[in-house]
Coordinates of C-alpha atoms and ligand atoms in Angstrom, one line a residue:
Chain A
X18 CA -21.6 12.4 9.0
X19 CA -17.8 12.2 9.0
X20 CA -16.1 15.5 9.1
X21 CA -12.8 16.7 7.5
X22 CA -10.9 20.0 7.6
X23 CA -10.6 21.6 4.2
X24 CA -7.2 23.3 3.9
X25 CA -7.5 26.4 1.7
X26 CA -4.3 26.6 -0.4
X27 CA -3.7 29.0 -3.3
X28 CA -5.4 26.6 -5.7
X29 CA -8.8 27.9 -4.3
X30 CA -8.0 31.4 -5.1
X31 CA -8.3 34.0 -7.9
X32 CA -8.3 32.4 -11.3
X33 CA -8.8 29.0 -9.6
X34 CA -11.6 29.9 -7.3
X35 CA -13.8 27.1 -8.9
X36 CA -11.5 24.5 -7.4
X37 CA -13.1 25.2 -4.1
X38 CA -16.5 24.4 -5.5
X39 CA -15.1 21.3 -7.1
X40 CA -13.7 20.2 -3.7
X41 CA -16.8 20.9 -1.6
X42 CA -19.0 19.2 -4.2
X43 CA -16.7 16.2 -4.2
X44 CA -16.9 15.9 -0.4
X45 CA -20.6 16.2 -0.5
X46 CA -20.8 13.4 -3.0
X47 CA -18.6 11.3 -0.7
X48 CA -20.9 12.0 2.2
X49 CA -18.2 13.8 4.1
X50 CA -18.8 17.2 5.8
X51 CA -16.1 19.7 4.9
X52 CA -15.1 22.2 7.6
X53 CA -13.2 25.1 6.2
X54 CA -10.0 25.9 8.1
X55 CA -10.6 29.6 7.7
X56 CA -7.5 30.9 9.4
X57 CA -5.1 28.6 7.6
X58 CA -2.3 30.2 5.6
X59 CA -0.2 29.3 2.5
X60 CA 1.9 26.1 2.9
X61 CA 4.9 27.9 1.6
X62 CA 4.5 26.5 -1.9
X63 CA 8.2 25.6 -2.1
X64 CA 8.8 29.4 -2.4
X65 CA 8.8 30.7 1.2
X66 CA 11.9 28.5 1.8
X67 CA 13.6 31.1 -0.4
X68 CA 13.0 33.6 2.4
X69 CA 13.5 31.3 5.4
X70 CA 12.8 27.6 5.6
X71 CA 11.9 27.7 9.3
X72 CA 8.8 29.8 8.4
X73 CA 7.6 26.8 6.4
X74 CA 7.7 24.6 9.5
X75 CA 5.9 27.3 11.4
X76 CA 3.2 27.9 8.8
X77 CA 2.3 24.2 8.5
X78 CA 2.6 23.4 12.2
X79 CA 0.0 26.1 12.6
X80 CA -2.1 24.8 9.7
X81 CA -2.3 21.4 11.2
X82 CA -2.9 22.9 14.7
X83 CA -6.0 24.7 13.2
X84 CA -7.4 21.3 12.1
X85 CA -6.6 19.8 15.5
X86 CA -8.3 22.7 17.2
X87 CA -11.5 21.8 15.3
X88 CA -11.0 18.1 16.0
X89 CA -10.7 17.1 12.4
X90 CA -8.1 15.7 10.0
X91 CA -6.7 18.0 7.2
X92 CA -7.6 17.5 3.6
X93 CA -6.0 19.3 0.6
X94 CA -6.6 18.3 -3.1
X95 CA -3.2 19.8 -4.0
X96 CA -0.2 17.5 -4.5
X97 CA 2.2 20.2 -3.4
X98 CA 0.3 21.4 -0.3
X99 CA -0.1 17.7 0.6
X100 CA 3.6 17.0 0.3
X101 CA 4.8 20.1 2.1
X102 CA 2.3 19.7 5.0
X103 CA 3.0 16.0 5.3
X104 CA 6.8 16.6 5.3
X105 CA 6.3 19.2 8.1
X106 CA 4.3 16.7 10.1
X107 CA 7.1 14.1 9.8
X108 CA 9.7 16.6 10.9
X109 CA 7.6 17.7 13.9
X110 CA 6.7 14.2 14.9
X111 CA 10.3 13.0 14.8
X112 CA 11.9 16.1 16.5
X113 CA 10.4 16.8 19.9
X114 CA 12.7 19.8 20.4
X115 CA 11.4 21.5 17.2
X116 CA 7.8 20.7 18.2
X117 CA 8.3 22.1 21.6
X118 CA 9.8 25.4 20.3
X119 CA 7.0 25.9 17.7
X120 CA 4.4 25.1 20.3
X121 CA 5.7 27.8 22.6
X122 CA 5.2 30.3 19.8
X123 CA 1.9 28.8 18.7
X124 CA 0.6 29.1 22.3
X125 CA 0.3 32.9 21.8
X126 CA -2.4 32.3 19.3
X127 CA -4.0 29.8 21.6
X128 CA -3.0 26.9 19.3
X129 CA -1.1 23.7 19.9
X130 CA 0.4 21.2 17.5
X131 CA -0.4 17.8 19.0
X132 CA 0.3 15.5 16.0
X133 CA -3.1 13.9 16.1
X134 CA -4.5 15.1 12.8
X135 CA -3.8 13.0 9.7
X136 CA -3.0 14.6 6.4
X137 CA -5.2 13.7 3.5
X138 CA -5.1 14.2 -0.3
X139 CA -7.9 13.2 -2.6
X140 CA -6.5 9.8 -3.4
X141 CA -5.8 8.6 0.1
X142 CA -9.0 10.3 1.3
X143 CA -10.9 8.0 -1.1
X144 CA -9.0 4.9 -0.1
X145 CA -8.5 5.4 3.6
X146 CA -11.1 7.9 4.9
X147 CA -14.1 7.1 2.7
X148 CA -13.0 3.5 1.7
X149 CA -13.0 2.2 -1.9
X150 CA -16.1 0.1 -1.4
X151 CA -18.1 3.1 -0.1
X152 CA -16.7 5.2 -2.9
X153 CA -17.9 2.8 -5.5
X154 CA -21.4 3.0 -4.0
X155 CA -21.5 6.8 -4.5
X156 CA -21.1 6.5 -8.2
X157 CA -24.5 7.0 -10.0
X158 CA -23.6 6.9 -13.6
X159 CA -20.9 5.7 -15.9
X160 CA -18.7 7.9 -18.1
X161 CA -18.3 5.5 -20.9
X162 CA -16.5 5.4 -24.1
X163 CA -13.7 7.7 -22.9
X164 CA -10.0 6.7 -22.7
X165 CA -8.4 8.3 -19.7
X166 CA -4.7 8.5 -19.0
X167 CA -3.9 8.7 -15.2
X168 CA -1.3 11.3 -14.3
X169 CA -0.2 11.3 -10.7
X170 CA 2.0 14.3 -10.6
X171 CA 5.2 14.3 -8.5
X172 CA 4.3 15.2 -4.9
X173 CA 2.0 12.3 -4.1
X174 CA 4.7 9.8 -4.9
X175 CA 7.9 11.6 -3.8
X176 CA 9.6 11.9 -1.4
X177 CA 9.0 8.2 -0.5
X178 CA 8.4 9.1 3.2
X179 CA 5.1 10.8 2.3
X180 CA 4.1 8.9 -0.8
X181 CA 0.4 7.9 -0.6
X182 CA 0.9 4.7 -2.6
X183 CA 3.8 2.4 -3.6
X184 CA 5.9 5.1 -5.4
X185 CA 7.4 2.6 -7.8
X186 CA 4.2 0.9 -9.0
X187 CA 1.3 3.1 -7.9
X188 CA -2.2 1.7 -8.6
X189 CA -4.5 4.0 -6.5
X190 CA -5.4 6.4 -9.4
X191 CA -6.4 3.5 -11.6
X192 CA -8.5 2.1 -8.8
X193 CA -10.2 5.5 -8.4
X194 CA -10.8 6.0 -12.2
X195 CA -12.0 2.5 -13.2
X196 CA -15.3 2.6 -11.2
X197 CA -16.3 5.7 -13.1
X198 CA -16.7 3.6 -16.3
X199 CA -13.8 5.1 -18.2
X200 CA -11.1 3.1 -19.9
X201 CA -7.8 3.5 -18.2
X202 CA -4.7 3.9 -20.4
X203 CA -1.5 3.3 -18.5
X204 CA 2.2 2.9 -19.3
X205 CA 2.3 5.9 -21.7
X206 CA 5.5 7.8 -22.5
X207 CA 6.4 10.5 -20.0
X208 CA 3.6 9.5 -17.6
X209 CA 6.1 10.2 -14.7
X210 CA 7.5 13.4 -16.2
X211 CA 6.8 16.5 -14.1
X212 CA 4.3 19.1 -15.3
X213 CA 6.8 21.9 -14.7
X214 CA 4.3 24.0 -12.7
X215 CA 6.9 25.1 -10.2
X216 CA 9.1 26.6 -12.8
X217 CA 6.3 29.0 -14.0
X218 CA 7.9 32.0 -12.4
X219 CA 11.5 30.9 -12.2
X220 CA 12.1 29.7 -15.8
X221 CA 8.8 29.9 -17.7
X222 CA 10.2 28.1 -20.8
X223 CA 11.2 25.1 -18.7
X224 CA 7.5 24.8 -17.7
X225 CA 6.4 24.9 -21.3
X226 CA 8.9 22.3 -22.3
X227 CA 7.8 19.9 -19.6
X228 CA 4.0 20.4 -19.5
X229 CA 3.5 19.1 -23.0
X230 CA 5.5 15.9 -22.6
X231 CA 3.0 13.7 -20.6
X232 CA 0.2 15.2 -22.7
X233 CA 1.9 14.1 -25.9
X234 CA 2.6 10.7 -24.4
X235 CA -1.0 10.2 -23.4
X236 CA -2.2 11.3 -26.8
X237 CA 0.2 9.0 -28.6
X238 CA -1.2 6.1 -26.5
X239 CA -4.7 6.9 -27.6
X240 CA -6.0 8.6 -24.5
X241 CA -8.9 11.1 -25.0
X242 CA -8.2 12.9 -21.6
X243 CA -5.5 13.0 -19.0
X244 CA -6.8 12.9 -15.4
X245 CA -4.7 14.2 -12.5
X246 CA -5.7 14.6 -8.9
X247 CA -3.6 17.8 -8.7
X248 CA -5.0 21.3 -9.4
X249 CA -1.6 22.6 -10.1
X250 CA -0.7 19.9 -12.6
X251 CA -4.1 20.7 -14.2
X252 CA -3.3 24.4 -14.4
X253 CA 0.1 23.7 -15.8
X254 CA -1.1 21.3 -18.5
X255 CA -4.4 22.8 -19.5
X256 CA -4.4 24.7 -22.8
X257 CA -2.5 22.3 -25.1
X258 CA -3.8 19.9 -27.6
X259 CA -4.7 17.0 -25.3
X260 CA -7.2 17.9 -22.7
X261 CA -6.6 17.4 -19.0
X262 CA -9.1 17.3 -16.1
X263 CA -8.9 16.8 -12.4
X264 CA -10.0 13.4 -11.1
X265 CA -12.5 15.1 -8.8
X266 CA -14.2 16.7 -11.7
X267 CA -14.8 13.3 -13.3
X268 CA -15.9 11.9 -10.0
X269 CA -18.3 14.7 -9.5
X270 CA -19.9 14.1 -12.9
X271 CA -20.1 10.3 -12.2
X272 CA -21.8 11.1 -8.9
X273 CA -24.4 13.2 -10.6
X274 CA -23.1 16.8 -11.1
X275 CA -23.5 18.3 -14.5
X276 CA -20.2 18.8 -16.4
X277 CA -20.9 22.6 -16.0
X278 CA -21.2 22.2 -12.2
X279 CA -18.0 20.2 -12.2
X280 CA -16.3 23.2 -13.8
X281 CA -15.5 21.3 -17.0
X282 CA -16.6 24.2 -19.2
X283 CA -13.8 26.3 -17.6
X284 CA -11.1 24.2 -19.2
X285 CA -9.0 26.0 -21.8
X286 CA -8.8 22.8 -23.9
X287 CA -12.4 21.7 -24.5
X288 CA -13.5 18.3 -23.1
X289 CA -16.4 16.3 -24.3
X290 CA -17.8 13.6 -22.0
X291 CA -20.4 11.1 -23.2
X292 CA -22.8 10.3 -20.4
Chain B
X984 CA 18.4 -20.0 3.1
X985 CA 15.2 -19.7 1.1
X986 CA 15.2 -19.8 -2.7
X987 CA 12.7 -17.8 -4.7
X988 CA 11.8 -17.8 -8.4
X989 CA 11.1 -14.6 -10.4
X990 CA 11.8 -12.8 -13.6
X991 CA 14.6 -10.2 -14.0
X992 CA 13.5 -7.9 -16.8
X993 CA 16.6 -6.0 -17.9
X994 CA 16.8 -3.2 -20.4
X995 CA 19.8 -3.9 -22.5
X996 CA 21.6 -1.8 -25.1
X997 CA 23.7 -3.1 -27.9
X998 CA 26.0 -0.3 -29.2
X999 CA 26.9 -2.2 -32.4
X1000 CA 23.3 -2.1 -33.5
X1001 CA 22.4 1.0 -31.5
X1002 CA 19.4 -0.9 -30.2
X1003 CA 17.7 -1.0 -26.8
X1004 CA 15.5 -3.9 -25.8
X1005 CA 14.2 -5.7 -22.7
X1006 CA 15.3 -9.2 -21.9
X1007 CA 13.7 -11.5 -19.4
X1008 CA 15.9 -13.8 -17.2
X1009 CA 14.1 -16.4 -15.2
X1010 CA 16.0 -17.0 -12.0
X1011 CA 15.7 -19.2 -8.9
X1012 CA 18.0 -17.7 -6.3
X1013 CA 18.4 -17.1 -2.6
X1014 CA 16.0 -14.5 -1.3
X1015 CA 18.9 -12.6 0.3
X1016 CA 20.5 -11.2 -2.9
X1017 CA 21.0 -7.6 -3.5
X1018 CA 20.1 -6.4 -7.0
X1019 CA 23.8 -6.3 -7.8
X1020 CA 24.3 -9.9 -6.6
X1021 CA 21.3 -10.8 -8.8
X1022 CA 23.1 -9.2 -11.8
X1023 CA 26.3 -11.0 -11.0
X1024 CA 24.4 -14.3 -10.8
X1025 CA 22.9 -13.7 -14.2
X1026 CA 26.3 -12.8 -15.7
X1027 CA 27.9 -15.8 -14.1
X1028 CA 25.3 -18.5 -14.8
X1029 CA 23.1 -17.3 -17.7
X1030 CA 24.6 -14.6 -19.9
X1031 CA 28.2 -13.5 -19.6
X1032 CA 27.6 -10.6 -22.0
X1033 CA 25.4 -8.8 -19.5
X1034 CA 27.2 -5.6 -18.7
X1035 CA 27.0 -3.4 -15.6
X1036 CA 29.3 -1.2 -13.5
X1037 CA 30.1 -2.0 -9.9
X1038 CA 33.0 -2.1 -7.5
X1039 CA 32.7 -1.8 -3.8
X1040 CA 29.4 -3.7 -3.2
X1041 CA 28.9 -1.6 -0.1
X1042 CA 27.2 1.7 -1.2
X1043 CA 30.3 3.7 -1.1
X1044 CA 32.0 3.9 -4.6
X1045 CA 29.0 5.1 -6.4
X1046 CA 29.4 2.9 -9.5
X1047 CA 26.2 0.9 -9.5
X1048 CA 23.3 3.4 -9.8
X1049 CA 20.5 2.3 -12.0
X1050 CA 16.7 2.4 -12.3
X1051 CA 15.2 -0.4 -10.3
X1052 CA 11.4 -0.7 -10.6
X1053 CA 11.1 2.8 -12.1
X1054 CA 13.2 4.5 -9.4
X1055 CA 16.9 5.2 -9.3
X1056 CA 19.0 3.7 -6.6
X1057 CA 22.2 1.7 -5.9
X1058 CA 22.1 -2.0 -7.0
X1059 CA 24.4 -3.0 -4.2
X1060 CA 22.2 -1.4 -1.5
X1061 CA 18.8 -2.6 -2.6
X1062 CA 17.5 -6.0 -1.7
X1063 CA 16.1 -7.7 -4.9
X1064 CA 13.2 -9.4 -3.1
X1065 CA 11.8 -6.1 -1.9
X1066 CA 11.5 -5.0 -5.6
X1067 CA 9.7 -8.0 -7.1
X1068 CA 6.3 -6.9 -8.3
X1069 CA 4.0 -9.6 -9.7
X1070 CA 6.9 -11.9 -10.1
X1071 CA 9.1 -9.4 -12.0
X1072 CA 11.9 -7.0 -11.1
X1073 CA 12.6 -4.4 -13.7
X1074 CA 16.2 -3.1 -14.1
X1075 CA 17.1 -0.3 -16.4
X1076 CA 20.0 2.1 -17.0
X1077 CA 19.8 5.7 -15.6
X1078 CA 17.5 7.7 -17.7
X1079 CA 19.2 11.0 -18.4
X1080 CA 22.6 9.6 -19.5
X1081 CA 23.3 7.7 -22.7
X1082 CA 23.9 4.0 -22.4
X1083 CA 27.3 2.7 -23.5
X1084 CA 26.3 -1.0 -23.1
X1085 CA 23.4 -2.5 -21.2
X1086 CA 23.3 -0.9 -17.7
X1087 CA 26.5 1.1 -18.1
X1088 CA 25.9 4.8 -19.0
X1089 CA 28.2 7.5 -20.1
X1090 CA 28.8 9.6 -17.0
X1091 CA 31.1 12.0 -18.8
X1092 CA 28.5 14.8 -19.5
X1093 CA 27.5 14.9 -15.9
X1094 CA 31.2 15.1 -14.7
X1095 CA 31.8 17.8 -17.3
X1096 CA 29.0 19.8 -15.7
X1097 CA 30.4 19.1 -12.2
X1098 CA 33.7 20.6 -13.4
X1099 CA 32.0 23.8 -14.5
X1100 CA 30.9 24.7 -11.0
X1101 CA 34.4 24.7 -9.5
X1102 CA 33.9 21.6 -7.3
X1103 CA 36.8 22.3 -5.1
X1104 CA 37.8 24.6 -2.2
X1105 CA 39.9 27.7 -2.9
X1106 CA 41.3 28.4 0.5
X1107 CA 40.4 31.7 2.0
X1108 CA 43.7 33.2 3.2
X1109 CA 41.9 34.9 6.1
X1110 CA 40.7 31.5 7.5
X1111 CA 43.2 28.9 6.2
X1112 CA 46.7 29.3 7.5
X1113 CA 49.5 29.4 4.9
X1114 CA 51.7 26.9 6.7
X1115 CA 51.4 23.2 7.3
X1116 CA 51.9 23.4 11.0
X1117 CA 48.7 25.2 12.1
X1118 CA 45.3 23.7 11.6
X1119 CA 42.3 25.3 9.8
X1120 CA 39.6 25.0 12.4
X1121 CA 36.0 24.3 11.5
X1122 CA 33.5 24.4 14.4
X1123 CA 31.0 21.5 14.7
X1124 CA 28.1 23.9 14.2
X1125 CA 29.8 25.3 11.1
X1126 CA 30.4 21.8 9.7
X1127 CA 26.8 20.8 10.5
X1128 CA 25.6 23.2 7.8
X1129 CA 27.1 21.0 5.0
X1130 CA 27.9 17.8 6.8
X1131 CA 25.2 15.8 5.0
X1132 CA 26.2 17.2 1.6
X1133 CA 29.7 16.0 1.9
X1134 CA 28.4 12.4 2.0
X1135 CA 27.8 12.5 -1.8
X1136 CA 29.4 9.6 -3.5
X1137 CA 28.8 10.9 -7.1
X1138 CA 26.7 7.9 -8.0
X1139 CA 24.4 10.0 -10.2
X1140 CA 21.2 8.3 -9.0
X1141 CA 19.7 11.8 -8.5
X1142 CA 20.8 12.9 -11.9
X1143 CA 19.5 9.7 -13.5
X1144 CA 15.8 10.6 -12.9
X1145 CA 15.9 14.4 -12.6
X1146 CA 12.9 16.1 -14.3
X1147 CA 14.7 19.4 -15.0
X1148 CA 17.0 17.4 -17.3
X1149 CA 14.1 16.1 -19.2
X1150 CA 13.2 19.7 -20.0
X1151 CA 16.8 20.9 -20.7
X1152 CA 19.6 18.4 -21.3
X1153 CA 22.1 21.2 -20.4
X1154 CA 20.6 21.5 -16.9
X1155 CA 23.5 21.3 -14.4
X1156 CA 22.0 18.6 -12.3
X1157 CA 21.1 18.0 -8.7
X1158 CA 24.4 16.7 -7.2
X1159 CA 26.3 19.4 -9.0
X1160 CA 24.1 22.1 -7.4
X1161 CA 24.4 20.4 -4.0
X1162 CA 28.2 20.8 -4.5
X1163 CA 27.8 24.5 -5.1
X1164 CA 25.8 24.8 -1.9
X1165 CA 28.4 22.7 0.0
X1166 CA 31.3 25.0 -0.9
X1167 CA 29.3 28.2 -0.3
X1168 CA 28.6 26.9 3.3
X1169 CA 32.2 25.9 3.9
X1170 CA 33.8 28.6 6.1
X1171 CA 37.3 27.9 4.6
X1172 CA 36.2 28.6 1.0
X1173 CA 37.6 31.8 -0.5
X1174 CA 35.5 32.0 -3.7
X1175 CA 33.0 34.9 -3.6
X1176 CA 29.5 33.8 -3.0
X1177 CA 28.4 35.9 -6.0
X1178 CA 30.7 34.0 -8.2
X1179 CA 29.6 30.6 -6.9
X1180 CA 25.9 31.7 -7.4
X1181 CA 26.6 32.8 -11.0
X1182 CA 28.0 29.3 -11.7
X1183 CA 24.8 27.7 -10.3
X1184 CA 22.5 30.0 -12.3
X1185 CA 23.5 29.0 -15.8
X1186 CA 21.1 26.2 -16.8
X1187 CA 20.8 25.7 -13.0
X1188 CA 18.8 26.6 -10.0
X1189 CA 16.0 28.4 -11.8
X1190 CA 15.2 25.4 -14.0
X1191 CA 14.7 23.0 -11.1
X1192 CA 11.0 22.0 -10.9
X1193 CA 11.1 20.9 -7.2
X1194 CA 9.8 17.5 -8.1
X1195 CA 11.7 15.8 -5.2
X1196 CA 12.9 12.9 -7.3
X1197 CA 16.6 13.7 -6.5
X1198 CA 15.9 13.3 -2.8
X1199 CA 13.9 10.2 -3.4
X1200 CA 16.8 8.7 -5.3
X1201 CA 19.7 9.6 -3.1
X1202 CA 21.2 6.6 -1.2
X1203 CA 22.8 9.0 1.2
X1204 CA 19.6 11.0 2.0
X1205 CA 20.9 14.2 0.4
X1206 CA 18.1 16.6 -0.6
X1207 CA 19.4 18.5 -3.6
X1208 CA 16.0 20.0 -4.1
X1209 CA 16.3 21.7 -0.7
X1210 CA 19.9 22.7 -1.4
X1211 CA 18.6 24.4 -4.6
X1212 CA 16.0 26.3 -2.6
X1213 CA 18.8 27.5 -0.3
X1214 CA 20.9 28.5 -3.3
X1215 CA 17.9 30.5 -4.6
X1216 CA 17.6 32.2 -1.2
X1217 CA 21.3 33.1 -1.2
X1218 CA 21.0 34.4 -4.7
X1219 CA 18.2 36.7 -3.6
X1220 CA 20.1 37.7 -0.5
X1221 CA 23.2 38.7 -2.5
X1222 CA 21.0 41.0 -4.5
X1223 CA 20.1 39.0 -7.6
X1224 CA 17.1 40.7 -9.3
X1225 CA 15.1 38.5 -11.7
X1226 CA 11.7 37.0 -12.3
X1227 CA 12.3 34.3 -9.6
X1228 CA 13.6 36.6 -6.9
X1229 CA 10.9 39.1 -7.4
X1230 CA 8.4 36.3 -7.1
X1231 CA 10.0 35.0 -3.9
X1232 CA 9.9 38.4 -2.3
X1233 CA 6.3 39.1 -3.3
X1234 CA 5.2 35.7 -2.2
X1235 CA 6.5 36.1 1.3
X1236 CA 5.3 39.7 1.5
X1237 CA 1.7 38.8 0.5
X1238 CA 1.5 35.7 2.7
X1239 CA 2.7 37.9 5.6
X1240 CA 0.0 40.5 4.8
X1241 CA -2.9 38.2 4.2
X1242 CA -1.9 34.6 4.9
X1243 CA -2.1 33.8 1.2
X1244 CA -0.1 34.5 -1.9
X1245 CA -1.7 37.1 -4.1
X1246 CA -1.9 35.2 -7.4
X1247 CA -3.6 38.0 -9.3
X1248 CA -0.7 40.3 -9.0
X1249 CA 2.1 37.7 -8.9
X1250 CA 2.7 37.5 -12.7
X1251 CA 2.8 41.3 -13.0
X1252 CA 5.4 41.6 -10.2
X1253 CA 7.4 38.6 -11.2
X1254 CA 7.6 39.4 -15.0
X1255 CA 7.8 43.1 -14.2
X1256 CA 7.0 44.0 -17.8
X1257 CA 4.0 44.6 -20.2
X1258 CA 3.4 40.9 -20.5
X1259 CA 2.8 40.5 -16.7
X1260 CA 0.5 43.5 -16.7
X1261 CA -1.5 42.0 -19.6
X1262 CA -1.8 38.7 -17.7
X1263 CA -3.4 40.6 -14.8
X1264 CA -5.7 42.6 -17.0
X1265 CA -6.9 39.4 -18.7
X1266 CA -7.5 37.7 -15.4
X1267 CA -9.6 40.6 -14.2
X1268 CA -11.6 40.5 -17.4
X1269 CA -12.1 36.8 -17.0
X1270 CA -13.2 37.1 -13.4
X1271 CA -15.8 39.7 -14.3
X1272 CA -17.1 37.5 -17.0
X1273 CA -17.4 34.7 -14.5
X1274 CA -19.4 37.0 -12.2
X1275 CA -16.8 37.2 -9.4
X1276 CA -17.0 40.1 -7.1
X1277 CA -14.0 42.4 -7.0
X1278 CA -13.2 41.4 -3.4
X1279 CA -12.9 37.8 -4.6
X1280 CA -10.1 38.6 -7.0
X1281 CA -7.3 38.2 -4.5
X1282 CA -6.8 37.2 -0.9
X1283 CA -8.1 39.2 2.0
X1284 CA -6.5 39.0 5.5
X1285 CA -8.4 36.6 7.7
X1286 CA -9.6 37.3 11.2
X1287 CA -6.8 37.6 13.7
X1288 CA -4.2 38.4 11.0
X1289 CA -2.2 40.5 13.5
X1290 CA -1.6 37.5 15.7
X1291 CA -0.6 35.5 12.6
X1292 CA 2.0 38.2 11.6
X1293 CA 3.4 38.1 15.1
X1294 CA 3.7 34.4 14.9
X1295 CA 5.7 34.6 11.6
X1296 CA 8.0 37.3 13.1
X1297 CA 8.6 35.1 16.2
X1298 CA 9.3 32.0 14.1
X1299 CA 11.8 34.0 12.0
X1300 CA 13.6 35.4 15.1
X1301 CA 13.3 32.5 17.7
X1302 CA 13.2 29.2 15.9
Ligands
SF4_1682 S1 13.8 18.6 -7.6 FE1 15.0 19.7 -9.1 S2 17.0 18.9 -9.1 FE2 15.7 17.5 -8.0 S3 15.1 16.0 -9.5 FE3 13.5 17.5 -9.5 S4 14.1 19.0 -11.1 FE4 15.9 17.7 -10.6
SF4_1683 S1 23.5 13.5 -4.2 FE1 23.0 11.4 -3.6 S2 22.1 10.5 -5.5 FE2 23.2 12.3 -6.1 S3 25.2 11.7 -6.7 FE3 25.4 12.3 -4.6 S4 25.1 10.4 -3.4 FE4 24.4 10.0 -5.5
FES1684 S1 29.1 -1.1 -6.1 FE1 29.9 0.7 -5.1 S2 28.1 1.8 -4.7 FE2 27.3 0.0 -5.4

């Protein structure tokens, strides 16, 4: 069985602990063995930069090195973790001096950043690690009669250097959703507006103003549910009128998990799926 | 030279009727055109009323920013053929500014915001000599701290798709905040850092959602989102006490302690009021209902945490 390193970010913790089960369940359905990178640390979350941005490089060089130590690639379902870790990888791979200095410090923990591990997020994991054809074979039942609005979130499409698909006209989310039997509703108002998650503790009202926009747009376009790959977008946008789920939750259900196992009952805004 | 056929789908705005609409232009042109040259071709050969703003044609004057295939950029810098998707190239005016006609937007509100942040240097008499004979020296390593930021050509591509502006139309904007950072870093500037930070705070740094769209848009590779994080760091370091700086301090402290942010206590520390406490109590109640053990409520240090802490200390000191 193919193996992949599961990077534990804050989306697996506390109130969001079920995201870990959703993730391991998803990997199981995909026939991929998940190896927990148990000594991995926070990616910085776009917050540790406010202490010292060099620490962010250090943290993520170390996170990737932990995957390389185990001989696996690194997988995170979180858009933000993905973007920050992938950005660090780019910086390290293009700056031998930075890589050398960090490696000298990493050596004390017996670690080395080599640059061999790839960084995966759910969407490119399905496309490039599992393969779309293999993915389709894993689907056991159709979630029919549901209109789903894909919502990418920002950090899988920007910055361009780490975008997992064509950032101008992405199609991967649609390609992942369609085989589940749902009807995909694209081109709705504010589909590319940010969920506001990262303003939750800097300007909470800003988050409130933004989170509702894509939801309203999707509702107006007739979607029953919004589906995002990102656990942070999910957290920011759950609790309003229009329900939102993580793509992996829908995949898990289509691959045979019960809605309860897929954590769908934990949603603040109730979701009904017809199976 | 090779000719190619495609459709230019242009979002137009007619101020007389206050009406926006898309118009398709079928073209057969050389494959070497920039988006700007494509627009000039259409204006010249098909519809002389098509209106857009441009001047230098070499990515320096900052006049021609627009949304090309859903992303902001300079029309004179982008090759049209790279942007054709299914035979169509979509061209629209910047999103967060009001159109005047077709692709020309009213830049005034964004310039007004720029004026608010004192976008100029007030010479520090301790550094800048008061006569014209002696020079004011800036060391290369000093200039390197804001070199990139001085490349800004005020094209407003970043502003034109900024998410913070979608939430608050009074948000200062990415290039304006980059400007604040640029002057704080300038060794010759005499304005107090505290004053510059205050200017960046009003509808400013705390409203940014770190979406990275400004960086993705900038033709000069300027990362306003990173400059904003630096401004937040400086705000914290000059003693600013608010929900965001409390969150930043707590975030680092708990990551240093355990490797992970303690999300259970974060709201309480950040809000630092009854509301934050209530959030924690509710979370604890919910966890118990869900059958979580108390030791699963928050992060615990992983094995070898001492080595991790040493690593962080060394990175801080030596990198
Ligand atoms: S990162 Fe901040 S400043 Fe840049 S586009 Fe997003 S919200 Fe605007
Ligand atoms: S920061 Fe970049 S995108 Fe923004 S105005 Fe300046 S040059 Fe244009
Ligand atoms: S015409 Fe001057 S920047 Fe494009």
